[in-house]
Amino acid sequence: MSSKKRRPVIAGNWKMNMTPSEAKAFVSELYEKVKGKRGCDIVVCVPAIDIPAVTKVLSGTSIKVGAQNVHFKASGAYTGEISANMLVDAGVKYVVIGHSERRQYFGETDETVNLRTKAALDAGLCAIVCIGETLDEREKGITSEVVSRQLKLALIDIDAEQMKNVIIAYEPVWAIGTGKTATSEQANEVCAIIRKVIGEKYGKAVAKAAIIQYGGSMNAANAAELLAMPDIDGGLIGGASLKADAFSVIVDAAQ
Ligand code: PEP
């Protein structure tokens, strides 16, 4: 079930970093470093205001542009929000949904994660759906239960065909931005559980094809070991995606 024939996806999550001018200079530098590397998909998930500048520089390149959130309604009185169609029209291909920072600081729930995922898929975006346990939940021994529940709720009313455009990012909350990485065994163990839950819902073929990323302090030094694990098909990378050299080394590790 955990064949590594899947094509890895290395996605940077810039969070609230980089002005449009900084973003423009950064992606030009990044492109020079990764342009010959064809063994994985490369995505930069940027602040919404950076999207026009970044899509302009990356147009026609192998680096795809992602957003960090999407609203679930198509349009209307939702001040400050951005719809899936707006992202598509701006040249965005991927969107991060349910990041733990959005769950923690912006009231994101399993229900809104599901709604946003459906809206993204309906618009033709690839959804990077984030799930993961807190330190407290890991210490209580309920990681598998928590992650399985988040996954099942995120995937309500999503069919097998749509799963081709879903990436699951396993991001243990205790490892995000803390410098504490899950060991490759810990990360792989949970990614394998995620694949099993996908298999129970959609069957073996969908589970075998599913892209499951690890995220949580992945960096130039630990990426190769994590990405070599049988059930880890890429990374969602925060801090290290803001340094072109480090991100390029992670891309190398996925080749
Ligand atoms: C993230 O933002 O999804 C993330 C994993 O951050 P970091 O790599 O900084 O832990």
CSV table of C-alpha atoms in Angstrom, one decimal, residues 1-195:
chain,number,residue,atom,x,y,z
A,1,MET,CA,0.0,0.0,0.0
A,2,SER,CA,2.8,2.4,0.7
A,3,SER,CA,4.6,2.3,-2.7
A,4,LYS,CA,6.9,5.3,-3.2
A,5,LYS,CA,5.8,5.6,-6.8
A,6,ARG,CA,3.8,8.7,-5.8
A,7,ARG,CA,5.2,12.0,-6.9
A,8,PRO,CA,6.2,14.0,-3.9
A,9,VAL,CA,4.8,17.5,-3.3
A,10,ILE,CA,7.1,20.0,-1.6
A,11,ALA,CA,5.0,23.0,-0.5
A,12,GLY,CA,6.2,26.1,1.3
A,13,ASN,CA,3.9,27.8,3.7
A,14,TRP,CA,5.1,31.4,4.0
A,15,LYS,CA,2.5,32.3,6.7
A,16,MET,CA,2.4,36.0,7.2
A,17,ASN,CA,5.8,36.8,5.8
A,18,MET,CA,7.1,38.7,2.8
A,19,THR,CA,5.7,41.9,1.2
A,20,PRO,CA,4.9,41.7,-2.5
A,21,SER,CA,8.3,43.2,-3.4
A,22,GLU,CA,10.1,40.8,-1.2
A,23,ALA,CA,8.1,37.9,-2.5
A,24,LYS,CA,8.9,38.9,-6.1
A,25,ALA,CA,12.6,38.9,-5.4
A,26,PHE,CA,12.4,35.7,-3.4
A,27,VAL,CA,10.7,33.6,-6.0
A,28,SER,CA,13.1,34.8,-8.7
A,29,GLU,CA,15.9,33.6,-6.5
A,30,LEU,CA,14.1,30.4,-5.7
A,31,TYR,CA,13.4,29.6,-9.3
A,32,GLU,CA,17.0,29.9,-10.2
A,33,LYS,CA,17.9,27.3,-7.5
A,34,VAL,CA,15.2,24.7,-8.3
A,35,LYS,CA,14.5,25.1,-12.0
A,36,GLY,CA,16.2,21.8,-13.2
A,37,LYS,CA,14.6,19.7,-10.5
A,38,ARG,CA,11.8,17.8,-12.0
A,39,GLY,CA,11.3,14.9,-9.5
A,40,CYS,CA,8.7,16.5,-7.4
A,41,ASP,CA,5.9,19.1,-7.6
A,42,ILE,CA,7.0,22.5,-6.0
A,43,VAL,CA,4.4,24.9,-4.5
A,44,VAL,CA,4.7,28.2,-2.7
A,45,CYS,CA,1.7,29.0,-0.5
A,46,VAL,CA,1.9,32.8,-0.2
A,47,PRO,CA,-0.1,35.6,1.6
A,48,ALA,CA,-3.0,36.6,-0.6
A,49,ILE,CA,-1.6,40.0,-1.3
A,50,ASP,CA,1.5,38.4,-2.8
A,51,ILE,CA,-0.4,36.3,-5.3
A,52,PRO,CA,-0.3,38.7,-8.3
A,53,ALA,CA,3.4,39.4,-7.9
A,54,VAL,CA,4.3,35.8,-7.4
A,55,THR,CA,2.1,34.3,-10.2
A,56,LYS,CA,3.7,36.9,-12.6
A,57,VAL,CA,7.2,35.9,-11.8
A,58,LEU,CA,6.4,32.1,-11.8
A,59,SER,CA,4.2,32.1,-14.9
A,60,GLY,CA,5.4,29.3,-17.2
A,61,THR,CA,7.7,27.8,-14.6
A,62,SER,CA,7.4,24.5,-12.8
A,63,ILE,CA,6.7,26.2,-9.4
A,64,LYS,CA,3.0,26.4,-8.6
A,65,VAL,CA,1.3,29.1,-6.5
A,66,GLY,CA,-0.8,28.3,-3.5
A,67,ALA,CA,-2.9,30.3,-1.1
A,68,GLN,CA,-3.1,29.8,2.7
A,69,ASN,CA,-6.9,29.9,3.1
A,70,VAL,CA,-10.1,30.1,1.1
A,71,HIS,CA,-13.7,31.0,2.1
A,72,PHE,CA,-16.4,28.4,1.5
A,73,LYS,CA,-19.0,30.8,-0.1
A,74,ALA,CA,-18.7,31.8,-3.7
A,75,SER,CA,-19.3,35.5,-3.1
A,76,GLY,CA,-21.2,37.9,-0.8
A,77,ALA,CA,-21.0,39.9,2.4
A,78,TYR,CA,-18.0,38.2,3.9
A,79,THR,CA,-15.7,41.2,4.5
A,80,GLY,CA,-12.0,40.3,4.3
A,81,GLU,CA,-12.5,36.9,2.8
A,82,ILE,CA,-11.4,35.4,-0.6
A,83,SER,CA,-13.4,32.8,-2.6
A,84,ALA,CA,-12.1,29.8,-4.5
A,85,ASN,CA,-13.0,31.3,-7.8
A,86,MET,CA,-11.1,34.5,-7.0
A,87,LEU,CA,-8.0,32.4,-6.3
A,88,VAL,CA,-8.4,30.4,-9.5
A,89,ASP,CA,-8.8,33.6,-11.5
A,90,ALA,CA,-5.6,34.9,-10.0
A,91,GLY,CA,-3.6,31.9,-11.1
A,92,VAL,CA,-3.6,29.9,-7.9
A,93,LYS,CA,-3.5,26.1,-8.1
A,94,TYR,CA,-3.3,24.9,-4.5
A,95,VAL,CA,-4.7,26.1,-1.2
A,96,VAL,CA,-3.8,25.2,2.4
A,97,ILE,CA,-6.9,24.4,4.5
A,98,GLY,CA,-7.2,23.9,8.2
A,99,HIS,CA,-3.7,24.8,9.2
A,100,SER,CA,-3.3,24.5,13.0
A,101,GLU,CA,-2.7,28.3,13.3
A,102,ARG,CA,-6.0,28.9,11.6
A,103,ARG,CA,-7.7,26.4,13.9
A,104,GLN,CA,-6.0,28.0,17.0
A,105,TYR,CA,-6.3,31.7,16.2
A,106,PHE,CA,-9.1,32.1,13.7
A,107,GLY,CA,-11.8,29.7,15.0
A,108,GLU,CA,-11.4,27.1,12.1
A,109,THR,CA,-13.3,23.9,12.9
A,110,ASP,CA,-13.5,20.5,11.4
A,111,GLU,CA,-16.8,21.6,9.8
A,112,THR,CA,-15.4,24.7,8.2
A,113,VAL,CA,-12.3,22.7,7.0
A,114,ASN,CA,-14.8,20.4,5.2
A,115,LEU,CA,-16.7,23.3,3.7
A,116,ARG,CA,-13.5,25.0,2.5
A,117,THR,CA,-12.2,21.8,1.1
A,118,LYS,CA,-15.4,21.2,-0.9
A,119,ALA,CA,-15.4,24.8,-2.2
A,120,ALA,CA,-11.7,24.5,-3.2
A,121,LEU,CA,-12.3,21.2,-5.1
A,122,ASP,CA,-15.4,22.5,-6.8
A,123,ALA,CA,-13.5,25.4,-8.1
A,124,GLY,CA,-10.7,23.1,-9.4
A,125,LEU,CA,-8.1,23.9,-6.8
A,126,CYS,CA,-5.9,21.3,-5.2
A,127,ALA,CA,-6.6,21.3,-1.4
A,128,ILE,CA,-3.8,20.7,1.1
A,129,VAL,CA,-5.8,19.7,4.2
A,130,CYS,CA,-3.9,20.0,7.5
A,131,ILE,CA,-4.5,17.6,10.4
A,132,GLY,CA,-2.5,16.8,13.5
A,133,GLU,CA,-2.6,16.3,17.2
A,134,THR,CA,-1.5,18.6,20.0
A,135,LEU,CA,1.2,17.7,22.5
A,136,ASP,CA,-1.4,17.0,25.1
A,137,GLU,CA,-3.3,14.6,22.8
A,138,ARG,CA,0.0,12.8,21.9
A,139,GLU,CA,0.9,12.4,25.6
A,140,LYS,CA,-2.6,11.0,26.3
A,141,GLY,CA,-2.0,8.4,23.6
A,142,ILE,CA,-4.9,9.5,21.4
A,143,THR,CA,-3.0,10.7,18.3
A,144,SER,CA,-4.5,8.0,16.0
A,145,GLU,CA,-8.0,8.8,17.2
A,146,VAL,CA,-7.7,12.6,16.9
A,147,VAL,CA,-6.1,12.5,13.4
A,148,SER,CA,-8.6,9.9,12.1
A,149,ARG,CA,-11.5,11.9,13.3
A,150,GLN,CA,-10.1,15.2,11.8
A,151,LEU,CA,-9.5,13.3,8.5
A,152,LYS,CA,-13.0,11.7,8.4
A,153,LEU,CA,-14.7,15.1,9.1
A,154,ALA,CA,-12.6,16.9,6.5
A,155,LEU,CA,-13.6,14.4,3.8
A,156,ILE,CA,-17.3,14.3,4.3
A,157,ASP,CA,-19.1,14.4,0.9
A,158,ILE,CA,-15.8,14.2,-1.0
A,159,ASP,CA,-15.8,11.4,-3.6
A,160,ALA,CA,-13.0,9.2,-4.8
A,161,GLU,CA,-12.5,11.2,-8.0
A,162,GLN,CA,-12.1,14.4,-6.0
A,163,MET,CA,-9.5,12.8,-3.9
A,164,LYS,CA,-7.1,13.1,-6.8
A,165,ASN,CA,-7.0,16.8,-5.9
A,166,VAL,CA,-6.7,16.4,-2.1
A,167,ILE,CA,-3.3,16.3,-0.3
A,168,ILE,CA,-3.3,15.5,3.4
A,169,ALA,CA,-0.7,17.3,5.4
A,170,TYR,CA,0.0,15.5,8.7
A,171,GLU,CA,1.3,18.3,10.9
A,172,PRO,CA,1.7,17.5,14.6
A,173,VAL,CA,0.9,20.8,16.3
A,174,TRP,CA,3.7,20.4,18.8
A,175,ALA,CA,6.2,20.3,15.9
A,176,ILE,CA,5.1,23.4,14.0
A,177,GLY,CA,7.5,26.3,14.3
A,178,THR,CA,9.0,24.8,17.4
A,179,GLY,CA,12.1,23.3,16.0
A,180,LYS,CA,10.8,19.9,17.4
A,181,THR,CA,10.5,17.5,14.5
A,182,ALA,CA,8.6,14.3,14.8
A,183,THR,CA,11.0,11.4,14.3
A,184,SER,CA,10.8,9.9,10.9
A,185,GLU,CA,9.2,6.8,12.5
A,186,GLN,CA,6.6,8.9,14.4
A,187,ALA,CA,5.7,10.8,11.3
A,188,ASN,CA,5.5,7.7,9.1
A,189,GLU,CA,3.4,5.9,11.6
A,190,VAL,CA,0.7,8.6,11.6
A,191,CYS,CA,0.9,9.0,7.8
A,192,ALA,CA,0.3,5.2,7.5
A,193,ILE,CA,-2.8,5.6,9.7
A,194,ILE,CA,-4.0,8.4,7.5
A,195,ARG,CA,-3.5,6.2,4.4
